[in-house]
């Protein structure tokens, strides 16, 4: 009965695949305008937004790709899954983007380590990620290729490979030459990953350099399950009087002034010092939060707050995600 339910009653009618080319033609003018506006101030979107390429542009484009979901008995399915009390399985297909000129694939050990890290982080949510299969993808794009021009190649080429009700995880290289020397100024800048926040498509992009990082893959999966950056909007008050309407909309994540304040953090005691909001109150963000932009603390592992866990627990039963959930006897 359970298997026939999945076969006959779970349908997510996302017309995204057939709509890509139509969408490209009908919205090209608006995309060009957005590109010109944003690109005038920075080379490409990932460079403007730091380590994670999750942006309002990405989320706005994503919203155009889905149609109304027709899902039979969604409430019955939700009750059935919740009543089981089982850990729920989410399948993932790994796509390793490989250059035919320099064909280097990601090792199985590194991929397994990534899954171990993600599964440890999401155990409190009650879900576990299973690698269904791993594919080598030779239509080669770098992270920078996919992020440029407001994600044009990502939307109109990469995600046409996506699967329904399975996460498609794309592992990509960076271009060379991301570091620079300009007189006495030198540095490097690169993105780490991107996906939309609670969007319609099934894809997540992560740089190969960062798949074993304790934060980056978990951070991007957090966006997939509808978590925002802890600093979104930049104007959340430390006294939390506006915590439900700005930032990440979750009140047990302390106000975060945003990216660019790492120099003000003591990473041994995991505290920020000397940064104040408009009321003169010192910011004390959760430095070790998966959804922030700070480096790792020496003495505290990365974590989600209970509010973030509760938000994801609710969202996994949303019409955009419930089709991903399976019990062990439905695999």
CSV table of C-alpha atoms in Angstrom, one decimal, residues 114-293:
chain,number,residue,atom,x,y,z
A,114,UNK,CA,30.7,15.3,3.2
A,115,UNK,CA,27.6,13.1,3.6
A,116,UNK,CA,28.8,12.2,7.1
A,117,UNK,CA,29.1,15.8,8.1
A,118,UNK,CA,25.7,16.8,6.6
A,119,UNK,CA,23.9,13.9,8.2
A,120,UNK,CA,25.3,14.7,11.6
A,121,UNK,CA,24.1,18.3,11.3
A,122,UNK,CA,20.6,17.3,10.1
A,123,UNK,CA,20.0,14.5,12.6
A,124,UNK,CA,17.9,16.9,14.9
A,125,UNK,CA,15.7,17.6,11.9
A,126,UNK,CA,14.9,14.0,11.5
A,127,UNK,CA,16.2,13.5,8.0
A,128,UNK,CA,19.1,11.6,6.5
A,129,UNK,CA,20.7,12.1,3.1
A,130,UNK,CA,21.5,9.1,1.0
A,131,UNK,CA,23.7,9.2,-2.1
A,132,UNK,CA,21.6,7.5,-4.8
A,133,UNK,CA,24.3,7.6,-7.4
A,134,UNK,CA,27.3,9.6,-8.6
A,135,UNK,CA,27.6,10.9,-12.2
A,136,UNK,CA,30.5,12.4,-14.1
A,137,UNK,CA,29.3,15.4,-16.1
A,138,UNK,CA,31.6,16.5,-18.9
A,139,UNK,CA,29.7,19.6,-20.1
A,140,UNK,CA,32.2,21.5,-18.0
A,141,UNK,CA,31.5,24.7,-16.2
A,142,UNK,CA,33.4,26.3,-13.3
A,143,UNK,CA,31.7,27.9,-10.3
A,144,UNK,CA,32.4,31.3,-11.8
A,145,UNK,CA,30.8,30.2,-15.1
A,146,UNK,CA,27.6,29.2,-13.4
A,147,UNK,CA,27.4,32.4,-11.2
A,148,UNK,CA,28.1,35.0,-13.9
A,149,UNK,CA,25.3,36.9,-15.7
A,150,UNK,CA,22.9,36.2,-12.9
A,151,UNK,CA,23.3,32.4,-13.1
A,152,UNK,CA,22.3,32.2,-16.8
A,153,UNK,CA,24.2,28.9,-17.5
A,154,UNK,CA,23.0,27.4,-14.2
A,155,UNK,CA,19.4,28.0,-15.0
A,156,UNK,CA,19.4,27.3,-18.8
A,157,UNK,CA,21.9,24.5,-19.0
A,158,UNK,CA,22.8,22.8,-15.7
A,159,UNK,CA,19.4,22.3,-14.1
A,160,UNK,CA,17.9,20.7,-17.1
A,161,UNK,CA,19.5,17.6,-15.8
A,162,UNK,CA,17.6,17.8,-12.5
A,163,UNK,CA,15.4,15.1,-11.1
A,164,UNK,CA,12.0,15.3,-9.4
A,165,UNK,CA,12.0,14.7,-5.7
A,166,UNK,CA,15.8,14.0,-5.6
A,167,UNK,CA,18.4,16.6,-4.7
A,168,UNK,CA,20.9,17.2,-7.5
A,169,UNK,CA,24.2,18.2,-6.0
A,170,UNK,CA,26.7,19.7,-8.5
A,171,UNK,CA,30.4,19.7,-7.5
A,172,UNK,CA,32.4,22.3,-9.4
A,173,UNK,CA,35.9,23.6,-9.8
A,174,UNK,CA,37.0,27.2,-9.5
A,175,UNK,CA,38.7,29.1,-12.2
A,176,UNK,CA,42.4,29.7,-11.8
A,177,UNK,CA,43.7,33.1,-11.0
A,178,UNK,CA,41.2,34.2,-8.3
A,179,UNK,CA,44.0,35.7,-6.2
A,180,UNK,CA,45.4,39.1,-7.1
A,181,UNK,CA,48.3,41.4,-6.4
A,182,UNK,CA,47.8,45.2,-7.0
A,183,UNK,CA,50.8,47.1,-5.6
A,184,UNK,CA,50.8,46.6,-1.9
A,185,UNK,CA,47.3,45.1,-2.0
A,186,UNK,CA,46.8,41.4,-2.5
A,187,UNK,CA,44.2,38.8,-1.7
A,188,UNK,CA,41.8,36.1,-3.0
A,189,UNK,CA,38.1,36.0,-3.4
A,190,UNK,CA,35.9,33.1,-4.3
A,191,UNK,CA,32.4,31.7,-3.7
A,192,UNK,CA,31.7,28.4,-1.9
A,193,UNK,CA,28.3,27.3,-3.0
A,194,UNK,CA,24.8,28.4,-3.9
A,195,UNK,CA,21.2,27.4,-4.1
A,196,UNK,CA,17.9,29.3,-3.7
A,197,UNK,CA,16.2,29.5,-0.3
A,198,UNK,CA,13.3,27.1,-0.3
A,199,UNK,CA,13.0,27.2,-4.1
A,200,UNK,CA,11.4,25.0,-6.7
A,201,UNK,CA,14.5,23.4,-8.3
A,202,UNK,CA,16.2,20.4,-6.8
A,203,UNK,CA,19.8,21.6,-7.2
A,204,UNK,CA,22.6,22.7,-5.0
A,205,UNK,CA,26.0,23.8,-6.2
A,206,UNK,CA,29.1,23.5,-4.0
A,207,UNK,CA,32.8,24.1,-4.9
A,208,UNK,CA,34.9,20.9,-4.8
A,209,UNK,CA,37.4,22.7,-2.6
A,210,UNK,CA,34.8,22.9,0.2
A,211,UNK,CA,32.9,19.7,0.1
A,212,UNK,CA,34.6,18.4,3.3
A,213,UNK,CA,34.3,21.7,5.1
A,214,UNK,CA,32.3,21.4,8.3
A,215,UNK,CA,30.1,24.3,7.4
A,216,UNK,CA,29.7,25.0,3.7
A,217,UNK,CA,27.7,21.9,2.5
A,218,UNK,CA,25.4,22.1,5.6
A,219,UNK,CA,25.0,25.8,5.0
A,220,UNK,CA,23.8,25.3,1.4
A,221,UNK,CA,21.5,22.5,2.4
A,222,UNK,CA,20.1,24.9,5.0
A,223,UNK,CA,19.1,27.3,2.3
A,224,UNK,CA,17.5,24.4,0.4
A,225,UNK,CA,15.3,23.7,3.5
A,226,UNK,CA,14.3,27.4,3.8
A,227,UNK,CA,16.9,28.9,6.1
A,228,UNK,CA,18.1,32.4,5.5
A,229,UNK,CA,21.5,33.9,6.4
A,230,UNK,CA,21.5,35.0,10.0
A,231,UNK,CA,22.3,38.6,8.9
A,232,UNK,CA,19.8,39.0,6.0
A,233,UNK,CA,18.7,42.6,5.8
A,234,UNK,CA,21.6,43.7,8.1
A,235,UNK,CA,19.3,45.8,10.4
A,236,UNK,CA,18.1,43.4,13.0
A,237,UNK,CA,18.2,45.0,16.5
A,238,UNK,CA,20.2,43.3,19.2
A,239,UNK,CA,17.2,43.7,21.6
A,240,UNK,CA,15.2,41.6,19.2
A,241,UNK,CA,12.3,44.0,18.8
A,242,UNK,CA,12.2,43.3,15.0
A,243,UNK,CA,13.6,39.8,15.0
A,244,UNK,CA,10.5,38.2,13.3
A,245,UNK,CA,10.5,40.7,10.4
A,246,UNK,CA,14.2,41.0,9.4
A,247,UNK,CA,17.4,38.9,9.5
A,248,UNK,CA,16.5,35.3,9.2
A,249,UNK,CA,13.0,35.8,10.8
A,250,UNK,CA,14.0,33.4,13.6
A,251,UNK,CA,14.2,35.0,17.1
A,252,UNK,CA,16.5,32.6,18.8
A,253,UNK,CA,19.4,33.4,16.4
A,254,UNK,CA,21.0,36.6,17.9
A,255,UNK,CA,21.2,39.7,15.7
A,256,UNK,CA,24.1,39.5,13.3
A,257,UNK,CA,25.7,42.6,11.7
A,258,UNK,CA,26.7,40.6,8.7
A,259,UNK,CA,29.7,39.7,6.6
A,260,UNK,CA,32.8,41.9,6.9
A,261,UNK,CA,33.1,41.9,10.7
A,262,UNK,CA,35.3,38.8,11.1
A,263,UNK,CA,38.2,40.9,12.4
A,264,UNK,CA,36.0,41.9,15.4
A,265,UNK,CA,35.7,38.2,16.5
A,266,UNK,CA,37.8,36.4,19.1
A,267,UNK,CA,37.6,32.9,17.7
A,268,UNK,CA,38.9,31.3,20.9
A,269,UNK,CA,36.0,32.4,23.1
A,270,UNK,CA,33.7,32.7,20.0
A,271,UNK,CA,32.6,36.2,20.8
A,272,UNK,CA,32.3,39.5,18.8
A,273,UNK,CA,33.6,42.6,20.5
A,274,UNK,CA,33.3,46.3,19.6
A,275,UNK,CA,30.4,46.3,17.1
A,276,UNK,CA,27.1,48.1,18.0
A,277,UNK,CA,23.7,48.5,16.5
A,278,UNK,CA,22.0,51.8,15.9
A,279,UNK,CA,20.8,51.9,19.6
A,280,UNK,CA,24.4,51.5,20.8
A,281,UNK,CA,23.9,47.9,22.0
A,282,UNK,CA,26.8,45.5,21.3
A,283,UNK,CA,26.2,42.7,18.8
A,284,UNK,CA,26.7,39.2,20.1
A,285,UNK,CA,25.9,37.0,17.1
A,286,UNK,CA,26.1,33.3,17.3
A,287,UNK,CA,29.6,33.0,15.6
A,288,UNK,CA,29.3,29.2,15.2
A,289,UNK,CA,26.0,29.2,13.5
A,290,UNK,CA,25.9,27.2,10.2
A,291,UNK,CA,24.0,30.0,8.4
A,292,UNK,CA,26.4,32.9,9.3
A,293,UNK,CA,29.6,34.0,7.5
